[in-house]
N, C-alpha and C. Protein backbone atom coordinates (compact mmCIF):
# COMPACT_ATOMS: atom_id res chain seq x y z
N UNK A 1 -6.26 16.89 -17.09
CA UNK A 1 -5.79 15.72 -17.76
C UNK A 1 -4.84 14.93 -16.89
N UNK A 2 -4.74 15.29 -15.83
CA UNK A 2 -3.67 14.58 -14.44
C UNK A 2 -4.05 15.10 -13.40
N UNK A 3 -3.80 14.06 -12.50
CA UNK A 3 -4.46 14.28 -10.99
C UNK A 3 -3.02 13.35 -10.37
N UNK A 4 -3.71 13.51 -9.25
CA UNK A 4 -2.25 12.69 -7.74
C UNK A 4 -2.55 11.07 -8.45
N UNK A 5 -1.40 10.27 -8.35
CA UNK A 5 -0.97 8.78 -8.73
C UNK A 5 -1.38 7.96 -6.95
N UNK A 6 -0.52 8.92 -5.76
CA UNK A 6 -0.42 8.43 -4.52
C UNK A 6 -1.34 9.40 -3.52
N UNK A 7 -2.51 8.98 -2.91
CA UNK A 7 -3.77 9.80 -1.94
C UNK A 7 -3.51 8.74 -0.96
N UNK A 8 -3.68 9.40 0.26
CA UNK A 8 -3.89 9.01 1.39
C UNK A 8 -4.80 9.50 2.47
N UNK A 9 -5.59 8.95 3.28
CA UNK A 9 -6.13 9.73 4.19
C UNK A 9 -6.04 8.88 5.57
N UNK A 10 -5.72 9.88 6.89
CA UNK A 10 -5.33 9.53 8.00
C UNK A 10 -6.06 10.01 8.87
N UNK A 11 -6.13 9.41 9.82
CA UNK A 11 -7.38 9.81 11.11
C UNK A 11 -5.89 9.39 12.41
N UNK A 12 -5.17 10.84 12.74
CA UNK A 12 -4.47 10.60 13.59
C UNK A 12 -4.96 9.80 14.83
N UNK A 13 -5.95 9.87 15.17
CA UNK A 13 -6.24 9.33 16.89
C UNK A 13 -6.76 7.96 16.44
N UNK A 14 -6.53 7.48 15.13
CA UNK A 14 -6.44 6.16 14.80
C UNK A 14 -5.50 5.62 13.59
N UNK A 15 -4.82 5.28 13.85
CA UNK A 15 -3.45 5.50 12.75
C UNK A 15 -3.79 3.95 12.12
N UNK A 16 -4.32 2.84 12.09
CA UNK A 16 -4.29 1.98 11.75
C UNK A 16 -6.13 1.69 10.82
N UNK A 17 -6.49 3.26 10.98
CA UNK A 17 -7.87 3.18 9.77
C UNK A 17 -7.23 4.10 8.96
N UNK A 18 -5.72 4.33 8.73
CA UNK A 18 -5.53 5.08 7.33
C UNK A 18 -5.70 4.09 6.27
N UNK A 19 -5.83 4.88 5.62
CA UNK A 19 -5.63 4.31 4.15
C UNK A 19 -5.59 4.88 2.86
N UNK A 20 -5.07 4.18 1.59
CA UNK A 20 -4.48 5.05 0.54
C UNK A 20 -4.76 4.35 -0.99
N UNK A 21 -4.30 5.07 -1.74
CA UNK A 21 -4.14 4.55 -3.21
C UNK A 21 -2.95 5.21 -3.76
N UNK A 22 -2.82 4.12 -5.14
CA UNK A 22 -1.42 4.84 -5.36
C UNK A 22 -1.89 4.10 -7.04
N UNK A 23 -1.34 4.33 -8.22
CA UNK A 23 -1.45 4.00 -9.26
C UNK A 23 -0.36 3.95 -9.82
N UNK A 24 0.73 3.29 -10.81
CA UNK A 24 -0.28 2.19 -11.39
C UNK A 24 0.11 0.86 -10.36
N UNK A 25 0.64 0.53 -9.47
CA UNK A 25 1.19 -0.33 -8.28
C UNK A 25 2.32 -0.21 -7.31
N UNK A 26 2.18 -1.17 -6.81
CA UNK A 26 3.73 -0.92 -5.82
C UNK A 26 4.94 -1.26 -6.08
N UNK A 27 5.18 -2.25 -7.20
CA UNK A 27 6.24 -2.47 -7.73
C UNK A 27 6.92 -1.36 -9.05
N UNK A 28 8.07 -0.86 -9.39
CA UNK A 28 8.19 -0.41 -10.54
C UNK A 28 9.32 -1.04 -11.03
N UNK A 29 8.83 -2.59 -11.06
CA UNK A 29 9.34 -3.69 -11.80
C UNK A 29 8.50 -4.01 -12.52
N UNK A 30 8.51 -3.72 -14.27
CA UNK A 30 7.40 -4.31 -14.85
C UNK A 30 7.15 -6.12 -14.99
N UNK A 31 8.11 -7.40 -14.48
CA UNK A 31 8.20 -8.15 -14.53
C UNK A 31 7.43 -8.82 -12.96
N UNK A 32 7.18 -8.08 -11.86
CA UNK A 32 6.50 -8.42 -10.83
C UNK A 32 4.95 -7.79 -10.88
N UNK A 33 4.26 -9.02 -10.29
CA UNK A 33 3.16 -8.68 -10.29
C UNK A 33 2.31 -7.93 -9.71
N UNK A 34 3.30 -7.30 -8.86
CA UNK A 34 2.47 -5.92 -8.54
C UNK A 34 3.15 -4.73 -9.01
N UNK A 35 3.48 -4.75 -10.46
CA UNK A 35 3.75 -4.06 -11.49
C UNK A 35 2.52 -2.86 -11.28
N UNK A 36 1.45 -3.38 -11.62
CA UNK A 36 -0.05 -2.49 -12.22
C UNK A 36 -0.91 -2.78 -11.34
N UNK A 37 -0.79 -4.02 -10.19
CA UNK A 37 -2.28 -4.09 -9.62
C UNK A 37 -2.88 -3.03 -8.76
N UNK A 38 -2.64 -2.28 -8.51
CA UNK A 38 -3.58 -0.97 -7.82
C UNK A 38 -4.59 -0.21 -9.31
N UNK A 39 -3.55 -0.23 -10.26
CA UNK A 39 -4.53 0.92 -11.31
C UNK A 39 -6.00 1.15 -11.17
N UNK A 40 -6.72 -0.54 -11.59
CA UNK A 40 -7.98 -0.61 -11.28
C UNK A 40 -8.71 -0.04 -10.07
N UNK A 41 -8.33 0.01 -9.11
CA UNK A 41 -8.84 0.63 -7.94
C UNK A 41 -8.42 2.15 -7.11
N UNK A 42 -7.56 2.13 -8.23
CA UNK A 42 -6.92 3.52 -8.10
C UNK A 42 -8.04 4.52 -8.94
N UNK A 43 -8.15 3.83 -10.32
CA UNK A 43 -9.22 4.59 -11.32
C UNK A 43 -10.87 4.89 -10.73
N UNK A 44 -10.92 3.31 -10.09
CA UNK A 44 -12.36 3.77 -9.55
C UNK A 44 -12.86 4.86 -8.04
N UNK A 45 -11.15 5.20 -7.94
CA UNK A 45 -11.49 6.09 -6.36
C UNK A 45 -11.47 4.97 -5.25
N UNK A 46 -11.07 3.61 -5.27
CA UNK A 46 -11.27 2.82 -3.93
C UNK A 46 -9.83 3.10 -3.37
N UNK A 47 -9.81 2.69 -2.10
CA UNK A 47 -8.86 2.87 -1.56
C UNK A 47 -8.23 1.27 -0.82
N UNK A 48 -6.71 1.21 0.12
CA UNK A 48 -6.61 0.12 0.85
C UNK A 48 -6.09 0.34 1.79
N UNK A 49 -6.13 -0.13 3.11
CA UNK A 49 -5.68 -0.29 4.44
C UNK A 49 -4.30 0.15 4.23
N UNK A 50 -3.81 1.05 4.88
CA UNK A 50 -2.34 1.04 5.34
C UNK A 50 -1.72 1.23 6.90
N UNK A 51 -1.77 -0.04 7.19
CA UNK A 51 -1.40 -0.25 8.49
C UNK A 51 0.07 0.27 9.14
N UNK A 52 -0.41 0.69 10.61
CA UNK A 52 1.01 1.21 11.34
C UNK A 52 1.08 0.50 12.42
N UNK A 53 0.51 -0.15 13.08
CA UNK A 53 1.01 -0.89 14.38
C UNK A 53 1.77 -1.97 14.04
N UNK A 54 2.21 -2.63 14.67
CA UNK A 54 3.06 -4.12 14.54
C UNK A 54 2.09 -5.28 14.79
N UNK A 55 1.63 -5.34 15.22
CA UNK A 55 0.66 -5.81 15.37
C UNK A 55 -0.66 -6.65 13.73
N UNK A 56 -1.12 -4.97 13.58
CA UNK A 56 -1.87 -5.13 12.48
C UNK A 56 -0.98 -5.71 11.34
N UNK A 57 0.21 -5.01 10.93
CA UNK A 57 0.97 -5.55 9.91
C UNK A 57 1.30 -6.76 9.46
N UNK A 58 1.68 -7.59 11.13
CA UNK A 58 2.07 -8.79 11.49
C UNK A 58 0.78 -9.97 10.99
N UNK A 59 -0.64 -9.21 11.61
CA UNK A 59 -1.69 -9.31 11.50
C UNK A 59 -2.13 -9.98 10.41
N UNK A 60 -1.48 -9.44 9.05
CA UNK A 60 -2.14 -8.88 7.54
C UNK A 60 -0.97 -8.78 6.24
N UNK A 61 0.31 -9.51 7.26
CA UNK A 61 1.17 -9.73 6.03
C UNK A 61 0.98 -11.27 5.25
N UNK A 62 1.39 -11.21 4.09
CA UNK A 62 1.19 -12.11 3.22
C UNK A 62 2.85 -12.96 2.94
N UNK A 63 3.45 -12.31 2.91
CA UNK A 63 5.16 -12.61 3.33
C UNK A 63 5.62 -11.96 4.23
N UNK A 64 6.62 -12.34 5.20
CA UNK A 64 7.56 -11.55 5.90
C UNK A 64 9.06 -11.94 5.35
N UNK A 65 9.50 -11.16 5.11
CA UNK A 65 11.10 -11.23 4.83
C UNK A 65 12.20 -10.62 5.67
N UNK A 66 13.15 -11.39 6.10
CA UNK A 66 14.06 -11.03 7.52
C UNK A 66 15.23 -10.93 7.02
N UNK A 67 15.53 -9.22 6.81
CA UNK A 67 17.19 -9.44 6.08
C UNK A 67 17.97 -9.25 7.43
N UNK A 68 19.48 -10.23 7.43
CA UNK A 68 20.53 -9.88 8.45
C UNK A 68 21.62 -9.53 7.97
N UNK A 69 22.37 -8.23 7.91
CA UNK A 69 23.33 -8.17 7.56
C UNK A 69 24.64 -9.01 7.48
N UNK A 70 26.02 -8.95 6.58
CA UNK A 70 26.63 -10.44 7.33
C UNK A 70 27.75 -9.51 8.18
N UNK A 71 28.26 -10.47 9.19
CA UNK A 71 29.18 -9.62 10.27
C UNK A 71 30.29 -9.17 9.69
C-alpha cells in the first residue's frame, strides 16, 4: 500500500543521463505551482532529467536566481 515518493537512477560514467521521480512535487508549498506537478508522472513510472554539469543546467534552466549575501 506504499512504495518510494523519490527514485532515481544513475549511470556513473554519465552523470548527466541520470534521472528521477519524486511525488507529489518539488515544492512543499501548497500555494506554488510545483506544489503536485510531478504526481502524474510519478504514478505512471515516467521519469525526468536530473542534470549535473554546469553546463547542462545552465543549458535547461527556466529561471536562474543569484543570491549575494549583504557585506
Amino acid at each position: 500500500r506504499s512504495g518510494a515518493s523519490f527514485r532515481m537512477i544513475v549511470d556513473t560514467a554519465d552523470w548527466d543521463a541520470a534521472v528521477g521521480t519524486n511525488t507529489p512535487g518539488q515544492s512543499g508549498n501548497p500555494a506554488s505551482k510545483h506544489y503536485k506537478d510531478l504526481f502524474e508522472g510519478w504514478n505512471k513510472g515516467e521519469y525526468f532529467p536530473m542534470y549535473y554539469s554546469k553546463d547542462k543546467i545552465t543549458e535547461n534552466s527556466g529561471t536562474i536566481i543569484i543570491l549575494n549575501p549583504d557585506s
